[in-house]
Coordinates of C-alpha atoms and ligand atoms in Angstrom, one line a residue:
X1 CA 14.1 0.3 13.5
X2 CA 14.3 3.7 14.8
X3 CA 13.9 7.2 13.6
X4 CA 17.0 7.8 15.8
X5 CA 19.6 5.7 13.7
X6 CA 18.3 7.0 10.0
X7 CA 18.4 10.9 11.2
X8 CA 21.8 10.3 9.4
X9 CA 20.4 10.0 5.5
X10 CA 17.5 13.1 6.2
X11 CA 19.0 15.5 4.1
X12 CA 20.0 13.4 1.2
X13 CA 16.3 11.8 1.4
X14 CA 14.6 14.6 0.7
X15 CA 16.8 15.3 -2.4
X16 CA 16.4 11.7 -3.8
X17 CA 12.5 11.7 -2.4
X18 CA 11.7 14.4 -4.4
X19 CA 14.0 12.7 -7.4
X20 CA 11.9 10.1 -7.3
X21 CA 8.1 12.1 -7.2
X22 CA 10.0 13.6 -10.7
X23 CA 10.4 9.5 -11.9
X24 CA 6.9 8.7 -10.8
X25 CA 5.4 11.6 -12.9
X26 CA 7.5 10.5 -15.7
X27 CA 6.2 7.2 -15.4
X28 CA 2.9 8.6 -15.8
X29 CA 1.1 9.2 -12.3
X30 CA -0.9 12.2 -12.8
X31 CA -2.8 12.4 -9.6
X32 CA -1.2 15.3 -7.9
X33 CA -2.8 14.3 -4.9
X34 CA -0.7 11.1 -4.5
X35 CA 2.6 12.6 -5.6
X36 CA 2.0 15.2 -2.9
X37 CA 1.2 12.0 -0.5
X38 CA 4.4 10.0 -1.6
X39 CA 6.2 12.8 -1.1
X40 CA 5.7 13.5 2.6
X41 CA 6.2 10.4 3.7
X42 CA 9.7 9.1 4.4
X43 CA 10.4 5.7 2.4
X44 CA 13.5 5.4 4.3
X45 CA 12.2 5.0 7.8
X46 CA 10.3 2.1 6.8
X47 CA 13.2 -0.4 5.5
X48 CA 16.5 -1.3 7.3
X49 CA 19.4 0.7 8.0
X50 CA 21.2 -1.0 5.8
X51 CA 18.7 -0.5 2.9
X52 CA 18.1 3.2 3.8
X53 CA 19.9 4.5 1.2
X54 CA 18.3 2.8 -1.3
X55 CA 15.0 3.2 -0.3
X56 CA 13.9 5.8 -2.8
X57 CA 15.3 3.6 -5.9
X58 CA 12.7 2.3 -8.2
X59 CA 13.0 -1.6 -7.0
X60 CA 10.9 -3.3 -4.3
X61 CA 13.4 -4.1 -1.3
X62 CA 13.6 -7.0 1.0
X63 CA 11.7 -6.5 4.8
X64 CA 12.5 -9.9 5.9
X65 CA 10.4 -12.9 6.3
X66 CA 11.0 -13.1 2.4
X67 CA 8.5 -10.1 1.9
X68 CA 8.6 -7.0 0.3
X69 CA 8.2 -3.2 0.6
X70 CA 6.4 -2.7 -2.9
X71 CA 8.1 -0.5 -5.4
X72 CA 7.4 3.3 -5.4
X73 CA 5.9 3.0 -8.7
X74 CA 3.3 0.2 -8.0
X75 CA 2.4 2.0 -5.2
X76 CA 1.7 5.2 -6.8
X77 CA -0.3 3.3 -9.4
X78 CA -2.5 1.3 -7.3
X79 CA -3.5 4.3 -5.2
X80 CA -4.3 6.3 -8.0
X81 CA -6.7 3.6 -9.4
X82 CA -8.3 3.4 -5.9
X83 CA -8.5 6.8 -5.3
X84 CA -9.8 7.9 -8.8
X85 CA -9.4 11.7 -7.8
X86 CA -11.6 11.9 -5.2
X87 CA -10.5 11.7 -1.3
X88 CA -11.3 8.4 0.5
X89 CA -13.4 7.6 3.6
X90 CA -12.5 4.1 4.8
X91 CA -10.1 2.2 3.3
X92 CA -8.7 -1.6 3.5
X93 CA -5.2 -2.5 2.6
X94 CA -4.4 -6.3 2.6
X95 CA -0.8 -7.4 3.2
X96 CA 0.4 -4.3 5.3
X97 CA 3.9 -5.6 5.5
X98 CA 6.2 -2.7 7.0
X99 CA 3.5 0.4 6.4
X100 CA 4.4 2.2 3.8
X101 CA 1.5 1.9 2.0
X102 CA -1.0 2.2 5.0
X103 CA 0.9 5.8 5.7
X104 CA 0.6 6.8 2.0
X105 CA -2.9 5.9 2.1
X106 CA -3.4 7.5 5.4
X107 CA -2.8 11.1 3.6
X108 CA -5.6 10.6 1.3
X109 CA -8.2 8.8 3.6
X110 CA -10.2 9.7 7.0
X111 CA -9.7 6.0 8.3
X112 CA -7.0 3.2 6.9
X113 CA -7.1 -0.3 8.2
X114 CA -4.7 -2.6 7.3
X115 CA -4.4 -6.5 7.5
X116 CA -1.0 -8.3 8.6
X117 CA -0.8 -12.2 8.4
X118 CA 3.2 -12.1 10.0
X119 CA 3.0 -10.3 13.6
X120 CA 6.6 -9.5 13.7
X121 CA 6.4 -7.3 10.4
X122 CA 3.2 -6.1 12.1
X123 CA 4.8 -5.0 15.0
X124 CA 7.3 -3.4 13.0
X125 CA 4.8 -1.3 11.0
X126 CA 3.0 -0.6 14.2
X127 CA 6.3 0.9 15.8
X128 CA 7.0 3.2 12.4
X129 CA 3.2 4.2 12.2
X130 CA 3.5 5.1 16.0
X131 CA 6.9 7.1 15.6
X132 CA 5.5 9.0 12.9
X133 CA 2.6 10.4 15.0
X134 CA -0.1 8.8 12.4
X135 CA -3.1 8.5 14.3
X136 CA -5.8 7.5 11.5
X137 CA -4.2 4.0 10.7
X138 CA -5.3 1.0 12.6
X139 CA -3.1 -2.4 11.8
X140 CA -4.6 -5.5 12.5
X141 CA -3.0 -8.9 12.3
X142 CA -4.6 -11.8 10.7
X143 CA -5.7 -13.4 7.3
X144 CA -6.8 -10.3 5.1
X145 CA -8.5 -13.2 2.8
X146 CA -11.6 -12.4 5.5
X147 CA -11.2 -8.8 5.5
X148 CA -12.6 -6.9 8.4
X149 CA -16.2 -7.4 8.8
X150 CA -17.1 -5.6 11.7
X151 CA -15.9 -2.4 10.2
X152 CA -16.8 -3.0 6.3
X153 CA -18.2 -1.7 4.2
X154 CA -14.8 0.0 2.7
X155 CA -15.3 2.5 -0.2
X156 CA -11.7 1.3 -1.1
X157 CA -9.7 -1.9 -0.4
X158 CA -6.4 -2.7 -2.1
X159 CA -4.4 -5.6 -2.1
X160 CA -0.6 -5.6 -2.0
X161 CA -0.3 -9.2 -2.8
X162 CA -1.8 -11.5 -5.8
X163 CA -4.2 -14.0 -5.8
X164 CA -5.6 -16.1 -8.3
X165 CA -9.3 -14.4 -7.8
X166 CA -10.2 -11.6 -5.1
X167 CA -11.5 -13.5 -2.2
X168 CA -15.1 -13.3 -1.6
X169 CA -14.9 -11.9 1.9
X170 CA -13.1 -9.1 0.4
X171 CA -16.2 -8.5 -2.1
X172 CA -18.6 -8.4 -0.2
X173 CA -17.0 -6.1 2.2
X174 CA -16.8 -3.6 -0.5
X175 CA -19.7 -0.7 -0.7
X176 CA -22.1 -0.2 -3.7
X177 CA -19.9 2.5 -5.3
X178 CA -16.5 0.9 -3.7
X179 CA -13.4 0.3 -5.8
X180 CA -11.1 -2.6 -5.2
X181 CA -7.4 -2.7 -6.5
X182 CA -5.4 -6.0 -6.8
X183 CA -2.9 -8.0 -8.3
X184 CA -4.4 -11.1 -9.3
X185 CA -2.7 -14.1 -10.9
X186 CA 0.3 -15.9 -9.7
X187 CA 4.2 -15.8 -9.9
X188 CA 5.4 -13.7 -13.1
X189 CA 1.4 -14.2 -14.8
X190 CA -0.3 -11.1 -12.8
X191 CA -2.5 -8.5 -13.8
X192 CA -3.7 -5.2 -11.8
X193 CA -7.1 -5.5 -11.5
X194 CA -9.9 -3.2 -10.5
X195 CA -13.6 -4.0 -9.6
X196 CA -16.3 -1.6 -9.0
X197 CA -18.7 -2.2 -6.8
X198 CA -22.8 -0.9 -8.2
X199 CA -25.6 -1.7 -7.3
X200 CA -26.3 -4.7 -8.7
X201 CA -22.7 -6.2 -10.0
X202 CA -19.4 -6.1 -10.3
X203 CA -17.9 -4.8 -12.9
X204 CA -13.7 -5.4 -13.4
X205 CA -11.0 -3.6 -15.8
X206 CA -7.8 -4.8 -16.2
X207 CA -4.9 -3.3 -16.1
X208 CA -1.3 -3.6 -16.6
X209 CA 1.2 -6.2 -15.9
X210 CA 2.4 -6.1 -12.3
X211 CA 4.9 -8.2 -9.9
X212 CA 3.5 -9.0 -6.3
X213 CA 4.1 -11.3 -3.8
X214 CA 1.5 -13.8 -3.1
X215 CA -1.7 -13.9 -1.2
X216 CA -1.0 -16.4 1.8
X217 CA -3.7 -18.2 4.0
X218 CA -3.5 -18.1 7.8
X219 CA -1.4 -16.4 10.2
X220 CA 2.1 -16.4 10.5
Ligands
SAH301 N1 2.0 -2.8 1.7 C1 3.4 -3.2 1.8 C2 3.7 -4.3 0.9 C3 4.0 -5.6 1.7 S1 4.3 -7.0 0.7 C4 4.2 -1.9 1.4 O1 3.7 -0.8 1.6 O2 5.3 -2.1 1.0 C5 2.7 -7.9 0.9 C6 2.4 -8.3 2.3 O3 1.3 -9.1 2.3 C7 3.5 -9.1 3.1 O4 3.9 -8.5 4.2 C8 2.7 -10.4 3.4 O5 3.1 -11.0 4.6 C9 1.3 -10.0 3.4 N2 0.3 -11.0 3.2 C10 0.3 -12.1 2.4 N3 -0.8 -12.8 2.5 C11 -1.6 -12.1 3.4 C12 -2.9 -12.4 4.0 N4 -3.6 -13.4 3.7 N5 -3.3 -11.5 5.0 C13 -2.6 -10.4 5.3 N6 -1.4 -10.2 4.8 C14 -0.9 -11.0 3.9

């Protein structure tokens, strides 16, 4: 993927970009700060050619290796949970897939790291982050069920795919005061889920019904 080969679709991205911020609001995403976010960063660039032009629908799309760039609306939704109005320090993002998310979060946080368990879609995310000059994004491949420990703790970590229960790594990686977003649950049974980190527990609300892929172990 190139920036090259999608210079074609610019102008008519930024109409249907800023169509869809209007859809997002109308969905209900009230942080402005996120809206702003989602709507500097091109959606486009991080999908196929052929999929360019529908990149600002409302739909997840296909990224290959049966994965998938989450819809706009999830996005949105997650971030605002994690970000709860206030600007982020470090963040963790599990299940980078082709960036988009890492670049949305990378407008509302002084450091993003993000977790990749298939190197190809890795390398693809690293070659989109790189293009668009992001410097304050650092993709790591492996199994995001163990986190990062030797950069934790994260006052943020969100999950872009569902498991059954956040893993424990993940909990533990998270600071007193941290917020945690996920999907959790399996096939069409998942719930977004947020847990707050105090001092002496966790404490989880949940949210509404959501549609992820799931959590993997391993490497791929
Ligand atoms: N954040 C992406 C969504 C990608 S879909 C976006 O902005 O659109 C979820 C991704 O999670 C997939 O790419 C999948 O390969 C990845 N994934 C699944 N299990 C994982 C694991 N254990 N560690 C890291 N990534 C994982």
């Amino acid at each position: 993927m190139s920036l090259q080969k999608h210079r074609g679709i610019g102008m008519t991205s930024e109409r249907t970009r800023s169509r869809m911020i209007e859809r997002l609001r109308e969905q209900g995403i009230k942080d402005t700060s996120v809206l702003a976010a989602m709507s500097l960063v091109p959606r486009h660039l991080f999908v196929s050619e052929a999929l360019a032009i529908r990149a600002y629908e409302d739909t997840a799309l296909p990224i290959g290796f049966g994965q998938t760039i989450s819809h706009p609306y999830s996005v949105a939704r997650m971030v605002e949970v994690l970000r709860n109005g206030k600007d982020m320090q470090r963040v963790l993002e599990v299940g980078g897939g082709c960036g988009y998310q890492a670049v949305v979060l990378s407008k509302l946080a002084r450091e993003v790291y993000s977790i990749e368990r298939i190197a190809t879609l890795l390398g693809q995310a690293r070659r989109t982050v790189r293009e668009l000059r992001i410097a304050n994004i650092k993709l790591k491949h492996g199994d995001g069920n163990v986190g990062l420990a030797d950069v934790a703790p994260f006052d943020g970590i969100i999950l872009a795919a569902a498991t059954p229960e956040p893993p424990p790594a993940l909990l533990a990686q998270l600071a007193v005061g941290g917020r945690m977003v996920l999907p959790r649950g399996m096939g069409d049974s998942q719930q977004m889920v947020l847990i707050e980190r105090h001092e002496d527990a966790y404490q989880e609300t949940v949210l509404e019904m959501v549609h992820f892929v799931p959590l993997l172990p391993g490497v791929a």
